[in-house]
Coordinates of C-alpha atoms in Angstrom, one line a residue:
Chain A
M24 CA 30.7 -30.1 1.7
N25 CA 32.8 -27.4 0.0
Q26 CA 30.7 -27.7 -3.0
L27 CA 27.5 -27.0 -1.0
I28 CA 29.1 -24.0 0.5
Y29 CA 30.2 -22.7 -2.8
Y30 CA 26.7 -23.3 -4.3
T31 CA 25.1 -21.5 -1.4
L32 CA 27.4 -18.6 -1.7
H33 CA 26.7 -18.5 -5.5
L34 CA 23.0 -18.1 -4.8
A35 CA 23.6 -15.5 -2.1
D36 CA 26.0 -13.5 -4.3
N37 CA 23.6 -13.3 -7.1
N38 CA 21.1 -11.6 -4.9
L39 CA 23.5 -9.3 -3.0
I40 CA 25.1 -8.0 -6.2
L41 CA 21.7 -7.3 -7.8
T42 CA 20.7 -5.7 -4.6
Q43 CA 23.7 -3.4 -4.7
R44 CA 22.8 -2.4 -8.3
N45 CA 19.0 -2.0 -7.8
A46 CA 19.4 0.0 -4.6
A47 CA 21.0 2.8 -6.6
W48 CA 17.5 3.5 -7.9
C49 CA 16.1 4.3 -4.4
G50 CA 15.3 8.0 -4.5
H51 CA 16.0 8.3 -8.2
G52 CA 13.2 6.3 -10.0
P53 CA 11.3 7.6 -12.9
I54 CA 7.9 7.5 -11.1
L55 CA 7.5 7.6 -7.3
E56 CA 5.3 4.4 -7.3
Q57 CA 8.0 2.6 -9.3
D58 CA 10.8 3.8 -7.1
I59 CA 8.9 2.1 -4.3
A60 CA 8.2 -1.1 -6.4
I61 CA 11.8 -1.7 -7.4
T62 CA 12.9 -1.0 -3.9
N63 CA 10.5 -3.7 -2.7
I64 CA 12.2 -6.1 -4.9
T65 CA 15.6 -5.0 -3.7
L66 CA 14.5 -5.6 -0.1
D67 CA 13.2 -9.1 -1.1
L68 CA 16.6 -9.8 -2.7
I69 CA 18.7 -8.7 0.2
G70 CA 16.5 -10.6 2.6
Q71 CA 16.9 -13.8 0.6
S72 CA 20.7 -13.2 0.4
R73 CA 20.9 -12.9 4.1
N74 CA 19.2 -16.2 4.6
L75 CA 21.7 -17.8 2.2
Y76 CA 24.8 -16.2 3.7
Q77 CA 23.6 -17.2 7.2
Y78 CA 23.3 -20.8 6.0
A79 CA 26.7 -20.7 4.3
A80 CA 28.2 -19.3 7.5
K81 CA 26.6 -22.0 9.6
L82 CA 28.0 -24.7 7.3
I83 CA 31.5 -23.2 7.4
N84 CA 31.5 -22.8 11.2
E85 CA 30.0 -26.1 12.0
K86 CA 32.2 -28.2 9.8
N87 CA 35.3 -26.1 10.4
I88 CA 35.9 -26.3 6.6
K89 CA 39.2 -25.2 5.3
L90 CA 38.3 -23.3 2.2
V91 CA 41.8 -22.5 1.3
E92 CA 42.3 -26.0 -0.2
T93 CA 40.4 -25.1 -3.3
E94 CA 41.4 -23.3 -6.4
T95 CA 40.1 -19.9 -5.3
P96 CA 41.9 -18.8 -2.2
F97 CA 39.5 -18.1 0.6
S98 CA 40.8 -15.2 2.6
L99 CA 38.4 -15.2 5.4
E100 CA 40.3 -17.5 7.7
N101 CA 43.0 -15.0 8.1
E102 CA 40.7 -12.3 9.1
V103 CA 38.0 -13.7 11.5
N104 CA 37.7 -16.7 13.7
E105 CA 34.1 -17.4 12.9
V106 CA 32.4 -16.4 9.7
N107 CA 28.9 -14.7 9.6
E108 CA 26.7 -13.2 7.0
D109 CA 28.7 -9.9 7.0
S110 CA 32.2 -11.4 6.8
L111 CA 30.9 -13.4 3.8
A112 CA 29.6 -10.3 2.1
Y113 CA 32.1 -7.8 3.1
L114 CA 35.4 -9.6 3.5
R115 CA 35.7 -11.8 0.4
T116 CA 37.6 -10.5 -2.6
E117 CA 36.6 -10.1 -6.3
R118 CA 37.7 -13.5 -7.3
E119 CA 35.8 -15.2 -4.5
F120 CA 32.4 -13.8 -5.5
K121 CA 30.4 -16.3 -7.6
N122 CA 27.5 -14.2 -8.9
L123 CA 26.3 -14.3 -12.4
L124 CA 27.8 -11.7 -14.7
L125 CA 24.2 -10.6 -15.4
A126 CA 23.7 -9.5 -11.8
E127 CA 26.7 -7.1 -11.8
Q128 CA 25.9 -5.3 -15.0
P129 CA 25.5 -1.5 -14.6
N130 CA 21.9 -0.2 -14.2
G131 CA 22.0 1.8 -17.4
D132 CA 18.7 3.3 -18.0
W133 CA 15.3 2.1 -16.8
A134 CA 15.0 -0.4 -19.7
Q135 CA 18.3 -2.0 -19.0
T136 CA 17.5 -2.3 -15.3
I137 CA 14.1 -3.8 -16.0
L138 CA 15.5 -6.2 -18.5
K139 CA 18.2 -7.4 -16.2
Q140 CA 15.7 -7.9 -13.4
F141 CA 13.3 -9.7 -15.8
F142 CA 16.0 -12.1 -17.1
Y143 CA 17.1 -12.9 -13.6
S144 CA 13.7 -13.2 -12.1
V145 CA 12.5 -15.6 -14.7
Y146 CA 15.6 -17.7 -14.0
Q147 CA 15.4 -17.4 -10.3
Y148 CA 11.7 -18.4 -10.3
L149 CA 12.4 -21.6 -12.4
L150 CA 15.4 -22.4 -10.2
Y151 CA 13.7 -21.9 -6.8
E152 CA 10.5 -23.7 -7.9
K153 CA 12.6 -26.8 -8.3
M154 CA 14.9 -26.1 -5.3
Q155 CA 11.9 -26.2 -3.0
Y156 CA 12.3 -30.0 -3.4
S157 CA 16.1 -30.0 -2.8
K158 CA 17.5 -32.8 -0.7
D159 CA 19.0 -30.1 1.4
E160 CA 16.3 -29.0 3.7
Q161 CA 17.7 -25.5 4.4
L162 CA 17.9 -24.6 0.7
A163 CA 14.5 -26.1 0.1
G164 CA 13.1 -24.0 2.9
I165 CA 14.8 -20.8 1.7
A166 CA 13.5 -21.4 -1.9
A167 CA 9.9 -22.2 -0.6
K168 CA 9.9 -18.9 1.3
A169 CA 11.4 -16.9 -1.5
I170 CA 9.3 -18.2 -4.4
K171 CA 6.2 -16.1 -3.5
E172 CA 8.4 -13.0 -3.7
V173 CA 10.1 -14.0 -6.9
K174 CA 6.7 -14.7 -8.5
Y175 CA 5.9 -11.0 -8.1
H176 CA 9.3 -9.9 -9.4
V177 CA 8.5 -11.9 -12.6
T178 CA 5.1 -10.3 -12.9
W179 CA 6.3 -6.8 -12.3
S180 CA 9.4 -7.0 -14.6
S181 CA 7.4 -8.7 -17.4
E182 CA 4.8 -5.9 -17.2
W183 CA 7.5 -3.3 -17.6
V184 CA 9.2 -5.2 -20.5
I185 CA 5.8 -5.3 -22.3
R186 CA 5.1 -1.6 -21.4
L187 CA 8.4 -0.4 -22.8
G188 CA 8.5 -2.7 -25.7
D189 CA 4.9 -1.8 -26.8
G190 CA 5.0 1.9 -25.5
T191 CA 6.6 4.5 -27.6
A192 CA 9.1 4.3 -30.5
E193 CA 11.7 5.6 -28.1
S194 CA 11.0 3.1 -25.3
K195 CA 11.1 0.3 -27.8
A196 CA 14.5 1.4 -29.1
K197 CA 15.8 1.6 -25.6
M198 CA 14.5 -1.9 -24.8
E199 CA 16.1 -3.3 -28.0
K200 CA 19.4 -1.6 -27.0
A201 CA 19.1 -3.2 -23.5
I202 CA 18.6 -6.6 -25.1
K203 CA 21.7 -6.1 -27.3
E204 CA 23.6 -5.2 -24.2
L205 CA 22.4 -8.0 -21.8
W206 CA 21.6 -11.0 -23.9
R207 CA 25.2 -12.1 -24.0
Y208 CA 25.1 -12.6 -20.2
T209 CA 22.1 -14.9 -20.2
G210 CA 23.8 -18.0 -21.4
E211 CA 25.9 -18.3 -18.3
M212 CA 22.8 -19.2 -16.2
F213 CA 22.5 -22.5 -17.9
V214 CA 26.0 -23.7 -17.9
P215 CA 26.8 -25.3 -14.6
A216 CA 29.9 -24.6 -12.6
D217 CA 31.7 -27.5 -11.0
Y218 CA 30.0 -26.9 -7.6
E219 CA 26.6 -26.9 -9.4
T220 CA 27.4 -30.1 -11.2
A221 CA 28.3 -31.7 -7.9
M222 CA 25.1 -30.4 -6.2
I223 CA 23.0 -31.5 -9.2
A224 CA 24.4 -35.0 -8.8
A225 CA 23.5 -34.9 -5.1
A226 CA 20.0 -33.8 -5.9
V227 CA 20.6 -30.6 -3.9
A228 CA 20.6 -28.3 -6.9
P229 CA 18.2 -28.3 -9.8
D230 CA 19.9 -28.9 -13.2
V231 CA 20.3 -25.4 -14.6
A232 CA 20.8 -26.8 -18.1
L233 CA 17.3 -28.1 -18.0
L234 CA 15.9 -24.7 -17.1
K235 CA 16.9 -23.1 -20.4
G236 CA 13.9 -24.4 -22.5
E237 CA 11.4 -23.0 -20.0
W238 CA 13.3 -19.8 -19.6
M239 CA 13.4 -19.2 -23.3
K240 CA 9.7 -20.0 -23.6
K241 CA 8.7 -17.4 -20.9
V242 CA 11.1 -14.8 -22.2
M243 CA 9.8 -15.2 -25.8
E244 CA 6.2 -15.0 -24.6
V245 CA 6.8 -11.7 -22.9
F246 CA 8.9 -10.4 -25.9
S247 CA 6.1 -11.4 -28.2
E248 CA 3.5 -9.5 -26.1
A249 CA 6.0 -6.6 -26.0
T250 CA 6.2 -6.7 -29.9
I251 CA 9.9 -7.2 -29.6
S252 CA 11.7 -9.3 -32.2
S253 CA 15.3 -10.4 -32.2
P254 CA 17.6 -7.5 -32.7
F255 CA 20.3 -9.9 -33.8
G256 CA 18.6 -10.6 -37.1
G257 CA 18.2 -14.3 -36.7
D258 CA 17.9 -17.0 -34.0
W259 CA 18.3 -15.6 -30.5
N260 CA 20.8 -18.2 -29.3
E261 CA 23.0 -19.0 -32.3
T262 CA 24.0 -15.6 -33.3
V263 CA 25.3 -14.3 -29.9
F264 CA 28.5 -15.5 -28.2
M265 CA 27.8 -15.9 -24.5
Q266 CA 30.0 -14.4 -21.8
T267 CA 30.8 -16.7 -18.8
G268 CA 33.0 -16.6 -15.8
G269 CA 31.0 -15.0 -13.0
K270 CA 30.2 -18.2 -11.4
N271 CA 33.9 -19.0 -11.0
G272 CA 34.9 -15.6 -9.9
I273 CA 35.9 -14.2 -13.2
H274 CA 34.1 -10.9 -13.3
T275 CA 33.8 -7.8 -15.4
E276 CA 36.1 -4.9 -14.8
Q277 CA 33.7 -2.6 -13.0
F278 CA 32.9 -5.3 -10.4
G279 CA 36.0 -4.4 -8.4
Y280 CA 34.7 -0.8 -8.0
M281 CA 31.4 -2.0 -6.9
L282 CA 32.8 -4.3 -4.3
T283 CA 35.1 -1.5 -3.0
E284 CA 32.1 0.7 -2.4
L285 CA 30.1 -2.1 -0.8
Q286 CA 32.9 -3.2 1.5
Y287 CA 34.4 0.2 2.4
L288 CA 33.5 0.5 6.0
Q289 CA 34.2 -3.1 7.0
R290 CA 37.6 -2.8 5.3
T291 CA 38.4 0.5 6.9
Y292 CA 37.6 -0.4 10.4
P293 CA 38.4 -4.1 10.7
G294 CA 36.6 -5.9 13.5
A295 CA 34.2 -3.0 14.4
A296 CA 30.6 -3.8 15.1
W297 CA 27.9 -1.7 13.4
Chain B
M20 CA -25.2 32.0 2.5
Q21 CA -23.2 35.1 2.5
L22 CA -19.4 34.9 2.5
H23 CA -19.0 36.0 6.0
D24 CA -21.6 33.4 7.2
L25 CA -19.6 30.7 5.4
E26 CA -16.5 31.9 7.1
K27 CA -18.2 32.0 10.4
A28 CA -19.5 28.5 10.1
F29 CA -16.0 27.3 8.9
Q30 CA -14.3 28.8 12.0
Q31 CA -17.0 27.4 14.2
K32 CA -16.2 23.8 12.9
I33 CA -12.6 24.4 13.6
D34 CA -13.2 25.7 17.1
N35 CA -15.4 22.6 17.7
E36 CA -12.6 20.3 16.5
I37 CA -14.5 19.2 13.5
K38 CA -12.1 18.2 10.7
I39 CA -12.4 20.1 7.4
E40 CA -12.9 17.7 4.5
P41 CA -12.1 18.1 0.8
K42 CA -15.7 18.9 -0.3
D43 CA -16.3 21.4 2.6
W44 CA -16.3 25.1 1.9
M45 CA -13.1 26.7 3.0
P46 CA -11.5 30.1 2.6
D47 CA -9.1 30.4 -0.3
A48 CA -6.3 31.3 2.0
Y49 CA -6.9 28.2 4.1
R50 CA -6.8 26.1 0.9
K51 CA -3.6 27.8 -0.3
T52 CA -1.8 27.5 3.1
N53 CA -2.6 23.8 3.2
V54 CA -1.4 23.1 -0.3
R55 CA 1.7 25.0 0.4
Q56 CA 2.4 23.2 3.7
I57 CA 1.3 19.7 2.6
S58 CA 3.3 19.9 -0.7
Q59 CA 6.3 21.2 1.2
H60 CA 6.0 18.3 3.5
A61 CA 5.8 15.9 0.6
H62 CA 8.7 17.4 -1.1
S63 CA 10.7 17.2 2.1
E64 CA 10.1 13.5 2.2
I65 CA 11.2 13.0 -1.4
V66 CA 14.3 15.3 -1.2
G67 CA 15.0 13.7 2.2
M68 CA 15.5 10.4 0.5
L69 CA 18.7 11.7 -1.1
P70 CA 21.0 12.4 1.9
E71 CA 20.3 8.9 3.4
G72 CA 20.3 7.2 0.0
N73 CA 23.8 8.5 -0.2
W74 CA 24.9 5.7 2.2
I75 CA 22.9 2.8 0.9
S76 CA 25.7 1.4 -1.2
R77 CA 28.2 1.7 1.7
A78 CA 26.1 0.6 4.7
P79 CA 28.4 -1.4 6.9
S80 CA 26.4 -4.6 7.4
L81 CA 23.6 -6.4 5.5
K82 CA 21.2 -5.7 8.4
R83 CA 22.0 -2.0 8.3
K84 CA 21.7 -2.0 4.5
A85 CA 18.3 -3.5 4.6
I86 CA 17.2 -1.2 7.4
L87 CA 18.4 1.9 5.5
I88 CA 16.8 0.8 2.2
A89 CA 13.5 0.2 3.9
K90 CA 13.7 3.5 5.7
V91 CA 14.4 5.5 2.5
Q92 CA 11.6 3.6 0.8
D93 CA 9.2 4.5 3.7
E94 CA 10.0 8.2 2.9
A95 CA 8.9 7.6 -0.6
G96 CA 5.7 6.2 0.7
H97 CA 5.2 9.2 3.0
G98 CA 5.7 11.4 0.0
L99 CA 3.0 9.5 -1.8
Y100 CA 0.4 9.9 0.9
L101 CA 1.1 13.6 1.2
Y102 CA 0.9 14.3 -2.5
A103 CA -2.4 12.4 -2.4
A104 CA -3.6 14.5 0.6
A105 CA -2.6 17.8 -1.2
E106 CA -4.3 16.7 -4.4
T107 CA -7.6 16.6 -2.5
L108 CA -7.3 20.4 -2.4
G109 CA -7.3 20.6 -6.2
T110 CA -3.6 20.9 -7.1
S111 CA -2.1 18.0 -9.2
R112 CA 1.0 16.1 -8.2
E113 CA 2.6 17.2 -11.5
Q114 CA 2.0 20.8 -10.7
M115 CA 3.5 20.4 -7.2
I116 CA 6.6 18.7 -8.6
D117 CA 7.0 21.4 -11.2
D118 CA 6.9 23.9 -8.4
L119 CA 9.6 22.1 -6.6
H120 CA 11.8 21.9 -9.6
S121 CA 11.3 25.6 -10.5
G122 CA 12.2 26.6 -6.9
K123 CA 8.8 28.0 -6.3
A124 CA 8.0 25.4 -3.7
K125 CA 10.3 24.7 -0.7
Y126 CA 11.3 21.7 1.2
S127 CA 12.8 21.3 4.6
S128 CA 16.3 23.0 4.7
I129 CA 17.8 20.2 6.8
F130 CA 18.2 18.1 3.7
N131 CA 20.6 20.6 2.2
Y132 CA 23.2 19.4 4.6
P133 CA 25.6 16.6 3.5
T134 CA 25.8 13.1 5.1
L135 CA 29.5 12.7 5.4
T136 CA 30.1 9.6 7.5
W137 CA 28.1 6.5 8.4
A138 CA 27.3 8.1 11.8
D139 CA 25.2 10.7 10.0
M140 CA 22.7 7.9 9.3
G141 CA 22.2 7.5 13.1
A142 CA 22.3 11.3 13.8
V143 CA 19.8 12.0 11.1
G144 CA 17.5 9.3 12.5
W145 CA 17.8 10.5 16.0
L146 CA 17.8 14.3 15.6
V147 CA 16.2 15.0 12.2
D148 CA 13.5 12.4 12.5
G149 CA 13.1 13.2 16.1
A150 CA 12.5 16.9 15.3
A151 CA 10.2 16.0 12.5
I152 CA 8.1 13.7 14.7
L153 CA 7.3 16.4 17.2
N154 CA 6.0 18.5 14.3
Q155 CA 4.1 15.5 12.8
V156 CA 2.6 14.4 16.1
M157 CA 1.1 17.9 16.4
L158 CA -0.1 17.6 12.7
C159 CA -2.0 14.4 13.5
R160 CA -4.5 16.9 15.0
T161 CA -4.3 19.5 12.3
S162 CA -7.7 20.8 11.1
Y163 CA -7.6 19.5 7.5
G164 CA -8.8 15.9 7.6
P165 CA -6.7 14.2 4.8
Y166 CA -3.5 15.9 6.1
A167 CA -4.2 14.8 9.7
R168 CA -4.8 11.2 8.6
A169 CA -1.6 11.1 6.5
N170 CA 0.3 12.3 9.5
V171 CA -1.1 9.5 11.7
R172 CA 0.3 7.0 9.2
I173 CA 3.6 8.8 9.0
C174 CA 4.1 9.1 12.7
K175 CA 4.0 5.4 13.2
E176 CA 6.8 4.7 10.8
E177 CA 8.8 7.8 11.7
S178 CA 9.0 6.9 15.4
F179 CA 10.3 3.5 14.3
H180 CA 13.0 5.3 12.3
Q181 CA 14.0 7.4 15.2
R182 CA 14.5 4.4 17.4
Q183 CA 16.6 2.8 14.7
G184 CA 18.7 5.9 14.4
F185 CA 19.3 6.1 18.1
E186 CA 20.1 2.4 18.3
S187 CA 22.6 2.7 15.5
L188 CA 24.3 5.6 17.4
M189 CA 24.2 3.5 20.6
I190 CA 26.3 0.8 18.8
L191 CA 28.8 3.5 17.7
S192 CA 29.0 5.0 21.2
K193 CA 30.0 1.6 22.6
G194 CA 32.3 0.8 19.7
T195 CA 36.0 1.6 19.0
D196 CA 37.5 5.1 19.6
E197 CA 37.1 5.9 16.0
Q198 CA 33.4 5.0 16.1
K199 CA 32.9 7.1 19.2
A200 CA 34.6 10.1 17.5
M201 CA 32.5 9.5 14.4
C202 CA 29.3 9.5 16.5
Q203 CA 30.2 12.7 18.4
D204 CA 31.2 14.5 15.2
A205 CA 27.8 13.6 13.6
I206 CA 26.0 15.0 16.6
N207 CA 28.0 18.1 16.4
R208 CA 27.2 18.7 12.8
W209 CA 23.5 17.8 13.0
W210 CA 22.5 19.4 16.3
W211 CA 22.1 23.0 15.2
P212 CA 20.5 22.4 11.8
A213 CA 18.1 20.1 13.6
L214 CA 17.1 23.0 15.9
M215 CA 16.6 25.2 12.8
M216 CA 14.0 22.7 11.5
F217 CA 11.4 24.2 13.7
G218 CA 11.6 27.4 11.7
P219 CA 12.3 31.0 12.7
K220 CA 11.6 32.4 16.2
D221 CA 7.9 33.1 16.9
S222 CA 8.7 36.8 16.9
E223 CA 10.0 36.5 13.3
S224 CA 7.5 34.1 11.8
N225 CA 4.7 35.6 9.7
N226 CA 2.5 32.4 9.2
N227 CA 2.0 31.6 12.9
D228 CA -1.1 33.5 13.9
Q229 CA -3.4 32.6 11.2
S230 CA -2.2 29.0 11.1
M231 CA -2.9 28.7 14.9
K232 CA -6.3 30.2 14.5
W233 CA -7.2 27.7 11.8
K234 CA -5.6 25.0 13.8
I235 CA -3.3 24.0 10.9
K236 CA -0.6 24.4 13.5
R237 CA -1.3 23.9 17.2
K238 CA 2.1 24.7 18.8
S239 CA 4.4 27.5 17.9
N240 CA 7.9 27.1 16.5
D241 CA 9.5 28.0 19.8
E242 CA 7.4 25.7 21.8
L243 CA 8.2 22.7 19.6
R244 CA 11.9 23.6 19.6
Q245 CA 12.0 23.8 23.4
Q246 CA 10.2 20.5 23.7
F247 CA 12.8 18.9 21.4
I248 CA 15.8 20.4 23.3
D249 CA 14.4 19.2 26.6
M250 CA 14.1 15.7 25.3
A251 CA 17.5 15.5 23.5
V252 CA 19.4 16.7 26.6
Q253 CA 18.1 13.5 28.3
Q254 CA 18.7 11.2 25.4
V255 CA 22.3 12.3 24.7
K256 CA 23.2 11.2 28.2
V257 CA 22.2 7.7 27.4
L258 CA 24.6 7.8 24.5
G259 CA 27.4 9.2 26.6
M260 CA 27.9 12.0 24.1
K261 CA 27.7 15.8 24.3
L262 CA 25.4 18.3 22.6
P263 CA 27.6 21.0 21.1
D264 CA 26.2 24.0 23.1
D265 CA 28.0 25.4 26.2
K266 CA 24.9 27.4 27.1
L267 CA 22.7 24.4 27.6
Q268 CA 21.5 24.7 31.2
W269 CA 18.5 23.8 33.3
N270 CA 16.4 26.8 34.1
E271 CA 14.4 26.0 37.2
E272 CA 12.1 29.0 36.9
K273 CA 11.0 28.1 33.3
G274 CA 11.1 24.4 33.9
H275 CA 13.1 24.1 30.6
Y276 CA 16.6 24.1 29.3
D277 CA 18.2 27.4 28.2
F278 CA 20.2 27.1 25.1
G279 CA 22.7 29.1 23.0
E280 CA 21.9 31.4 20.0
I281 CA 21.0 29.7 16.8
N282 CA 22.9 31.0 13.7
W283 CA 20.0 32.6 12.0
D284 CA 22.2 34.0 9.2
E285 CA 23.1 30.4 8.3
F286 CA 19.4 29.4 8.5
W287 CA 18.2 32.2 6.1
N288 CA 21.1 31.5 3.7
V289 CA 20.2 27.8 3.5
V290 CA 16.5 28.7 3.0
K291 CA 17.6 31.0 0.2
G292 CA 19.5 28.3 -1.6
N293 CA 23.0 28.8 -0.3
G294 CA 23.3 25.7 1.8
P295 CA 26.0 23.1 1.2
C296 CA 23.8 20.9 -0.9
N297 CA 20.8 22.9 -2.2
K298 CA 22.1 22.8 -5.7
Q299 CA 22.9 19.1 -5.8
R300 CA 19.5 18.1 -4.2
L301 CA 17.4 19.9 -6.6
E302 CA 19.6 18.8 -9.6
A303 CA 19.3 15.2 -8.5
R304 CA 15.5 15.5 -8.3
K305 CA 15.3 17.2 -11.7
K306 CA 17.6 14.6 -13.3
A307 CA 15.5 11.7 -12.0
H308 CA 12.4 13.5 -13.4
E309 CA 13.8 14.4 -16.7
E310 CA 15.5 11.0 -17.3
G311 CA 12.3 9.4 -16.3
A312 CA 10.2 11.3 -18.9
W313 CA 10.4 8.7 -21.6
V314 CA 9.4 6.0 -19.1
R315 CA 6.3 7.9 -18.1
E316 CA 5.5 8.6 -21.7
A317 CA 5.8 4.9 -22.6
A318 CA 3.6 3.9 -19.7
V319 CA 0.9 6.3 -20.9
A320 CA 1.2 5.3 -24.5
Y321 CA 1.0 1.6 -23.6
A322 CA -2.0 2.1 -21.3
K323 CA -3.8 4.0 -24.1
K324 CA -3.1 1.3 -26.7
K325 CA -4.3 -1.3 -24.2
A326 CA -7.5 0.6 -23.5
D327 CA -8.1 1.1 -27.3
R328 CA -7.7 -2.6 -27.9
Q329 CA -10.1 -3.5 -25.1
H330 CA -12.6 -1.0 -26.5
T331 CA -12.2 -2.4 -30.0
S332 CA -12.6 -5.9 -28.9
A333 CA -15.6 -5.0 -26.7
N334 CA -17.2 -3.4 -29.8
E335 CA -16.5 -6.5 -31.9
N336 CA -18.1 -8.6 -29.2
T337 CA -21.2 -6.4 -29.2
A338 CA -21.3 -6.5 -33.0
A339 CA -21.1 -10.3 -32.9
A340 CA -23.9 -10.5 -30.4

C-alpha cells in the first residue's frame, strides 16, 4: 500500500512542481494570448495534482498507514492528525518530494519553458494513455479525465518547439541552448523507482521503460519539423549522461528555495485555515 | 451631409440609446476619448495582473492557488477583449502598448499599491474589484457598442472575483488572531486607495460633462463613489471588521453615508508616477515585452515561412494540373 501512495504522490508532485514553475509566467508572458495559454496548462496541471493528492490523502487516512517505516522519513504524522491535499503539498520536506528533476528546472527563457513542458507533456500523455487501463480504478479515472487536457498540452508545446526551431536564427539558437540544458533530465522519466517497479508488477502503473521508444519517436518527429538536429554532435542518447534522483527525493539545489516559497504561509501559521 | 448635420444625427442616436458602432460616423473627440478610456481600461487589466500575480507562488492552499491563477488569467482575458474593442476605433494594440510603456497612456492608479500580505488578495477582490464593478456595470450601457459588450463579459467574471475575495476575507475574519489582524490591516491599507479609484471629485474633473453628454459615462465620479461607500459599510459588518474612517456616519437627510476627506495629494502623486510601485509595475511590463520580442519575431518568421511554403506547393499543384 505504501508503494501505491508513493506512486500517487510522485504523479501529484510532478504536476504541482511544474505548476509552481509555469505559474511564474502569469502576467509576464511574451504575448498576451500565450500568457493565457500557458496559464491554461498550469490550471490543468494543478487541477490534476489536486485529484492525485486527494487520492493519496484518502489512501493514507483510510489505511492509517505509518509512512515513517520507509527509508524517507515522513514528517506529516507529527504535524496533523489527518492528511489532506494541502498537508501533502505544503508540509512535506524537500526529501519527501518525488517529482522528476525535469519538472523543477528553472523557467529560463520562453524556449526553455516550452521545451520543458513539451518533454513532460509527451511523457505524461504516453503514461496517462496507458494508465487509463490501470487496475487501480482511481488512477485510471484520473488519467482518463486528464488525457484530453494533456493532449492539448502536447499540441501546444509541439507547435511552439517547431515555431522557435524553425523561426529565426536567434530563436533556433535559444531552442538548442534549452535542449543542451534540459536533455540530461529526460532519462529519469524512463528509469523506474522502486515504487514504480512495484506498481508496474501490480499492473497499476504503466512500465515507464517501455514508453521511451514512443517518447523518442514523437520528440524526434517534432524536432525534425522544427529543423533541429542533435546539438551533441552524435546520437541523442549515448552522448549525454542522464541526471536522476528526483523520483527518490534527491533534488537540485534550487528546489529547496522553491519549496520554501510554496509552503511559506502554511509553515508560518501552523494549523490555520485559508 | 454637412458636419453639423452629422454631429446632430450622432447626438440624436445617443439620445435615443442607439449604440455607436465602429463603421458609424463619430466626432474625432468621441473616437479619441473612447480610445483613451478603453485602452486605459485594457492597460489596467494587464498591469492589474502584477500585484495579484505577486502572491501566486505563495498562495496558502492548492484551492486558493488555483483560484488566484484563474483570476489573474481572467484579467489577461479582459485585457484582450478591451484591446480588441479599442482596435475597432483604428488604433493598433502595438500602438496602445507602446503608449503604456512610454508613459503616455495611463492605467488605474490602484495597481501602484503593493500587495504585502495574503489578506491583500481578499481585500483587492472585495474592495478593488468591487469598486471596478460599479464602474463597469455603468459601462455595460456606454454608448460605444464594442466597449459596452466587452464590459458585459467582464462584469460576469468580475462579480465572481469579488465574491471570491470577500469569501477569502470571511475565512480570515473567522480565523486565528493573526489572521484577523492581517485581514483588518489589509482593509486599512486598501480602503482609501479604493475610494480614489472613482477619480477626482466632480468639481475637479474635466472630462465629466462631455462624457456624460455622449453617454460614455452615465454616472459621475462622486455618485459612484457614494454608491460604493454605502455598500461597503454594510459588507464590512458581515466581516466583523472596521473601515478606517472615523467620519463614516449615516446622514438621514441625504440618505447616504458621510465620509472623511480623501487624501487628494496622495491621489495626484500616484497619478503622476510617485506611488509606491509605479516604477516597478511599468518596468515589469516593459521587461516582459522586451524579453518577449524574440519570441514574437520567431512566431512571425515561422508564420511567413509556412505561408510561403503553402504558396509554393499550391503553385506546384497548379503547374502539375
